[in-house]
Amino acid sequence: AVPGQLFQRLVFDQNNNLVNFPGVSGAVSMTFVGTGSQVVEQFRTPIELNAIDQRHLVIGGNNYIYESFDRGQTVRQINLGKGIKQLAYGGYRTINGTPVANQDVLWVVAGVNVFYRETGVATSPLPSQGFANIHFGDTDETLDVVMDPDDYRTAYVIDQNNIFMTTDAGATWKEISGGGKLGNLIGDFRALNYIRRSPGEQDQLMVGGLTGVARIYIEQAKTADNFNGWEKYGLGMPNAPIRDIDYDENDDALVVASFGRGAWITNATDI
């Protein structure tokens, strides 16, 4: 891939008009800060916006991770292995009763490995600065990772057959897929998302699989009785593989992308 040809960015204002300013909409130049190798695209190249500052983004190439602080105009190469599947970038953690933002925190799943960075940024090119390899001992390829939006040290990781949860930045892991019940509901796992609801409502974890979507309430997932917490979700959805799940907290809308059967949306009253 040639920097600037990997993707384009289109920005629209509140009236749905294209904001056509240089450096805002159009081709993304991806000029390297220092030196770096050209991005090797994957069949599905993950791009993740920072949850704290959306001018920041990370790109998971087949060769390296690339981090940008200016919407992709310039990038810094992070020398962190190959085959990046998914990333979770930027989050909060409550310290002494106050939510504290961390733009640097980054979770990465690649191959059978999980990587975590709490502080430190790339200044190109660097070995895995600030990253810890916190592989949890499973032998299947990791496929997706999400973090708790209110506690970046709590994260969830899936492979085809298991869901793992950590509440201590990967020091320990707990398997929460219900002793095989979840696999019976939706088959092999493919996608994952954390749904944060408004105060007074329960947060949920949603998993997409070979034959649809299942969910569990977060507090139930943390208990020893998570076997009984999983349920099939999505009346009227096709019995098809799910490739991605996204939740827009501002619009309170859940969007599910299926393989070959289109995208599906539901509003908050149905979640």
Short mmCIF file of C-alpha atoms in Angstrom, two decimals:
data_model
loop_
_atom_site.label_atom_id
_atom_site.label_comp_id
_atom_site.label_asym_id
_atom_site.label_seq_id
_atom_site.Cartn_x
_atom_site.Cartn_y
_atom_site.Cartn_z
CA ALA A 1 0.00 0.00 0.00
CA VAL A 2 1.14 3.54 -0.70
CA PRO A 3 0.66 6.07 2.14
CA GLY A 4 -2.32 8.27 1.24
CA GLN A 5 -4.06 5.53 -0.74
CA LEU A 6 -5.05 3.33 2.22
CA PHE A 7 -8.27 5.24 2.91
CA GLN A 8 -10.04 8.56 2.52
CA ARG A 9 -11.79 10.59 5.18
CA LEU A 10 -15.08 12.45 4.70
CA VAL A 11 -16.32 14.80 7.43
CA PHE A 12 -19.87 16.19 7.50
CA ASP A 13 -21.28 19.01 9.61
CA GLN A 14 -24.50 18.89 11.65
CA ASN A 15 -26.51 19.75 8.53
CA ASN A 16 -24.96 16.83 6.62
CA ASN A 17 -22.83 19.10 4.43
CA LEU A 18 -19.37 17.91 3.47
CA VAL A 19 -16.66 19.84 5.32
CA ASN A 20 -14.25 20.10 2.41
CA PHE A 21 -11.22 21.70 4.03
CA PRO A 22 -7.62 20.56 3.43
CA GLY A 23 -6.60 18.13 6.14
CA VAL A 24 -10.24 17.47 7.11
CA SER A 25 -11.89 15.73 4.15
CA GLY A 26 -10.22 13.97 1.24
CA ALA A 27 -7.22 11.72 0.83
CA VAL A 28 -5.28 10.98 4.00
CA SER A 29 -1.58 11.63 3.36
CA MET A 30 -0.11 9.37 6.09
CA THR A 31 3.28 11.06 6.06
CA PHE A 32 5.74 9.30 8.35
CA VAL A 33 7.17 11.07 11.37
CA GLY A 34 10.77 9.90 11.22
CA THR A 35 11.14 6.68 9.25
CA GLY A 36 8.75 3.81 8.70
CA SER A 37 7.65 1.04 6.37
CA GLN A 38 4.68 1.42 4.08
CA VAL A 39 1.45 -0.01 5.42
CA VAL A 40 0.78 -3.54 4.26
CA GLU A 41 -2.98 -3.78 4.01
CA GLN A 42 -4.92 -6.73 5.33
CA PHE A 43 -8.09 -8.17 3.79
CA ARG A 44 -9.79 -6.30 6.64
CA THR A 45 -7.51 -3.56 7.95
CA PRO A 46 -8.68 -2.39 11.40
CA ILE A 47 -8.80 1.38 11.99
CA GLU A 48 -9.75 2.59 15.47
CA LEU A 49 -10.51 6.15 16.57
CA ASN A 50 -9.44 7.23 20.02
CA ALA A 51 -12.36 7.33 22.47
CA ILE A 52 -10.94 10.48 24.13
CA ASP A 53 -9.63 12.52 21.19
CA GLN A 54 -10.90 11.43 17.78
CA ARG A 55 -8.10 13.23 15.99
CA HIS A 56 -6.03 10.29 17.22
CA LEU A 57 -6.31 6.96 15.43
CA VAL A 58 -4.48 3.66 15.08
CA ILE A 59 -4.24 1.43 12.00
CA GLY A 60 -3.51 -2.28 12.24
CA GLY A 61 -1.46 -3.23 9.20
CA ASN A 62 -0.27 -6.72 8.39
CA ASN A 63 3.23 -5.59 9.29
CA TYR A 64 3.01 -2.92 12.01
CA ILE A 65 0.63 -0.69 13.96
CA TYR A 66 0.55 2.96 12.89
CA GLU A 67 -0.51 5.73 15.27
CA SER A 68 -1.61 9.22 14.25
CA PHE A 69 -2.44 12.29 16.32
CA ASP A 70 -3.80 14.39 13.41
CA ARG A 71 -6.50 12.30 11.67
CA GLY A 72 -3.98 10.26 9.70
CA GLN A 73 -2.07 13.07 8.06
CA THR A 74 1.12 11.99 9.86
CA VAL A 75 1.77 8.57 11.40
CA ARG A 76 4.26 6.93 13.73
CA GLN A 77 5.15 3.29 13.29
CA ILE A 78 4.86 0.95 16.27
CA ASN A 79 6.89 -2.20 15.75
CA LEU A 80 4.44 -4.65 17.24
CA GLY A 81 4.24 -7.88 15.27
CA LYS A 82 1.96 -8.93 12.45
CA GLY A 83 -1.61 -9.94 11.80
CA ILE A 84 -3.37 -7.35 13.97
CA LYS A 85 -7.03 -8.34 14.27
CA GLN A 86 -8.55 -5.57 16.35
CA LEU A 87 -7.70 -2.62 18.60
CA ALA A 88 -9.33 -0.66 21.43
CA TYR A 89 -7.89 2.82 21.92
CA GLY A 90 -8.36 5.48 24.61
CA GLY A 91 -10.46 5.18 27.75
CA TYR A 92 -11.33 6.30 31.25
CA ARG A 93 -10.67 4.98 34.74
CA THR A 94 -12.15 6.26 37.99
CA ILE A 95 -9.44 7.28 40.45
CA ASN A 96 -10.44 8.60 43.87
CA GLY A 97 -14.00 9.02 42.65
CA THR A 98 -13.06 11.04 39.55
CA PRO A 99 -13.08 9.73 35.95
CA VAL A 100 -9.57 10.20 34.52
CA ALA A 101 -9.02 10.12 30.75
CA ASN A 102 -6.11 8.23 29.20
CA GLN A 103 -5.52 8.85 25.50
CA ASP A 104 -2.56 6.48 25.40
CA VAL A 105 -4.22 3.24 26.56
CA LEU A 106 -4.30 0.67 23.78
CA TRP A 107 -5.42 -2.96 23.66
CA VAL A 108 -4.34 -5.10 20.70
CA VAL A 109 -5.19 -8.67 19.67
CA ALA A 110 -2.88 -10.35 17.16
CA GLY A 111 -2.52 -14.06 16.51
CA VAL A 112 -2.84 -15.84 19.85
CA ASN A 113 -1.56 -12.79 21.70
CA VAL A 114 -3.06 -9.88 23.60
CA PHE A 115 -1.01 -6.70 24.07
CA TYR A 116 -1.69 -3.80 26.41
CA ARG A 117 -0.23 -0.29 26.64
CA GLU A 118 -1.29 2.01 29.43
CA THR A 119 1.17 4.86 28.89
CA GLY A 120 3.67 5.84 26.24
CA VAL A 121 3.31 6.79 22.60
CA ALA A 122 5.30 5.89 19.51
CA THR A 123 7.96 8.30 18.29
CA SER A 124 8.90 6.19 15.25
CA PRO A 125 10.22 3.67 14.91
CA LEU A 126 10.21 2.01 18.31
CA PRO A 127 9.99 -1.53 19.59
CA SER A 128 6.85 -2.18 21.58
CA GLN A 129 7.20 0.88 23.79
CA GLY A 130 5.00 0.61 26.85
CA PHE A 131 3.40 -2.65 25.67
CA ALA A 132 3.09 -5.79 27.74
CA ASN A 133 2.32 -9.15 26.13
CA ILE A 134 -0.45 -10.51 28.34
CA HIS A 135 -1.35 -13.66 26.41
CA PHE A 136 -3.82 -15.55 28.57
CA GLY A 137 -2.75 -19.10 27.69
CA ASP A 138 -5.36 -20.04 25.10
CA THR A 139 -4.23 -21.58 21.81
CA ASP A 140 -6.92 -20.23 19.46
CA GLU A 141 -6.44 -17.08 17.42
CA THR A 142 -7.77 -13.95 19.12
CA LEU A 143 -10.38 -12.09 17.07
CA ASP A 144 -11.66 -9.02 18.90
CA VAL A 145 -11.13 -6.90 22.01
CA VAL A 146 -13.21 -4.23 23.76
CA MET A 147 -12.58 -2.31 26.96
CA ASP A 148 -14.99 -1.12 29.62
CA PRO A 149 -15.52 2.56 28.70
CA ASP A 150 -15.42 3.50 32.40
CA ASP A 151 -12.42 1.34 33.35
CA TYR A 152 -9.75 0.79 30.71
CA ARG A 153 -8.09 -1.93 32.79
CA THR A 154 -11.21 -4.07 32.33
CA ALA A 155 -11.33 -5.69 28.90
CA TYR A 156 -12.96 -8.56 27.05
CA VAL A 157 -11.32 -10.74 24.39
CA ILE A 158 -12.78 -13.43 22.13
CA ASP A 159 -11.45 -16.27 20.08
CA GLN A 160 -13.69 -18.63 18.12
CA ASN A 161 -14.82 -20.59 21.15
CA ASN A 162 -14.22 -18.51 24.28
CA ILE A 163 -14.73 -15.10 25.85
CA PHE A 164 -12.21 -13.91 28.42
CA MET A 165 -12.54 -11.01 30.87
CA THR A 166 -9.83 -9.21 32.83
CA THR A 167 -10.34 -6.52 35.46
CA ASP A 168 -6.66 -5.93 36.22
CA ALA A 169 -5.09 -5.05 32.84
CA GLY A 170 -4.44 -8.66 31.93
CA ALA A 171 -2.79 -9.89 35.13
CA THR A 172 -5.60 -12.45 35.49
CA TRP A 173 -8.33 -13.70 33.14
CA LYS A 174 -11.74 -15.28 33.61
CA GLU A 175 -13.60 -17.31 30.98
CA ILE A 176 -17.23 -16.07 30.79
CA SER A 177 -18.85 -17.82 27.81
CA GLY A 178 -21.13 -19.90 30.01
CA GLY A 179 -19.59 -23.33 29.81
CA GLY A 180 -20.48 -23.82 26.15
CA LYS A 181 -23.99 -22.36 26.30
CA LEU A 182 -23.07 -19.32 24.23
CA GLY A 183 -21.56 -21.47 21.48
CA ASN A 184 -24.79 -23.43 21.33
CA LEU A 185 -26.71 -20.19 20.83
CA ILE A 186 -24.66 -18.54 18.07
CA GLY A 187 -21.85 -20.90 16.98
CA ASP A 188 -18.28 -19.69 16.49
CA PHE A 189 -17.63 -16.18 17.82
CA ARG A 190 -16.75 -13.39 15.37
CA ALA A 191 -17.36 -9.92 16.89
CA LEU A 192 -17.70 -8.21 20.25
CA ASN A 193 -18.93 -4.93 21.70
CA TYR A 194 -19.53 -3.32 25.09
CA ILE A 195 -22.85 -1.45 25.35
CA ARG A 196 -22.80 1.30 27.95
CA ARG A 197 -26.32 2.38 28.89
CA SER A 198 -27.51 5.48 30.69
CA PRO A 199 -27.41 5.61 34.52
CA GLY A 200 -30.02 3.32 36.01
CA GLU A 201 -29.84 0.84 33.14
CA GLN A 202 -27.55 -2.18 32.88
CA ASP A 203 -24.47 -2.26 30.65
CA GLN A 204 -24.30 -5.24 28.30
CA LEU A 205 -21.76 -7.31 26.40
CA MET A 206 -22.81 -8.35 22.91
CA VAL A 207 -21.17 -11.10 20.88
CA GLY A 208 -21.69 -11.88 17.20
CA GLY A 209 -21.28 -15.42 16.00
CA LEU A 210 -21.87 -17.74 13.09
CA THR A 211 -25.66 -17.61 13.43
CA GLY A 212 -26.49 -14.28 15.06
CA VAL A 213 -26.00 -12.18 18.20
CA ALA A 214 -26.12 -13.01 21.91
CA ARG A 215 -25.88 -10.78 24.96
CA ILE A 216 -25.28 -10.82 28.68
CA TYR A 217 -25.58 -8.09 31.29
CA ILE A 218 -22.14 -7.09 32.54
CA GLU A 219 -22.86 -7.67 36.21
CA GLN A 220 -24.12 -11.17 35.37
CA ALA A 221 -21.00 -11.86 33.31
CA LYS A 222 -18.81 -11.11 36.32
CA THR A 223 -20.53 -13.73 38.50
CA ALA A 224 -19.90 -17.46 38.71
CA ASP A 225 -23.43 -17.96 37.34
CA ASN A 226 -22.67 -16.50 33.90
CA PHE A 227 -23.81 -19.85 32.40
CA ASN A 228 -27.43 -18.70 32.78
CA GLY A 229 -26.87 -15.10 31.71
CA TRP A 230 -26.47 -15.51 27.95
CA GLU A 231 -29.47 -15.14 25.64
CA LYS A 232 -29.99 -14.92 21.89
CA TYR A 233 -30.67 -11.36 20.78
CA GLY A 234 -32.24 -9.71 17.74
CA LEU A 235 -35.77 -10.71 16.75
CA GLY A 236 -36.04 -10.64 12.96
CA MET A 237 -32.31 -10.71 12.27
CA PRO A 238 -31.05 -13.24 9.68
CA ASN A 239 -29.45 -16.49 10.73
CA ALA A 240 -26.12 -15.37 9.29
CA PRO A 241 -22.49 -14.79 10.37
CA ILE A 242 -21.97 -11.48 12.18
CA ARG A 243 -18.84 -9.55 11.22
CA ASP A 244 -19.13 -6.39 13.34
CA ILE A 245 -21.21 -4.80 16.11
CA ASP A 246 -21.22 -1.06 16.80
CA TYR A 247 -23.11 1.02 19.34
CA ASP A 248 -23.57 4.78 19.03
CA GLU A 249 -24.02 6.11 22.54
CA ASN A 250 -25.15 9.57 21.37
CA ASP A 251 -27.92 8.20 19.15
CA ASP A 252 -28.55 5.18 21.39
CA ALA A 253 -28.44 2.96 18.30
CA LEU A 254 -27.02 -0.53 17.83
CA VAL A 255 -25.81 -1.52 14.35
CA VAL A 256 -24.96 -5.11 13.42
CA ALA A 257 -23.16 -6.03 10.18
CA SER A 258 -23.81 -9.51 8.82
CA PHE A 259 -21.91 -11.42 6.16
CA GLY A 260 -23.95 -11.28 2.96
CA ARG A 261 -27.23 -10.25 4.61
CA GLY A 262 -26.68 -6.53 5.09
CA ALA A 263 -26.53 -4.25 8.14
CA TRP A 264 -29.24 -4.12 10.82
CA ILE A 265 -30.10 -1.38 13.30
CA THR A 266 -32.20 -1.15 16.44
CA ASN A 267 -32.98 1.66 18.83
CA ALA A 268 -32.40 1.80 22.56
CA THR A 269 -35.86 0.60 23.55
CA ASP A 270 -35.01 -2.78 22.04
CA ILE A 271 -31.60 -3.18 23.70
#
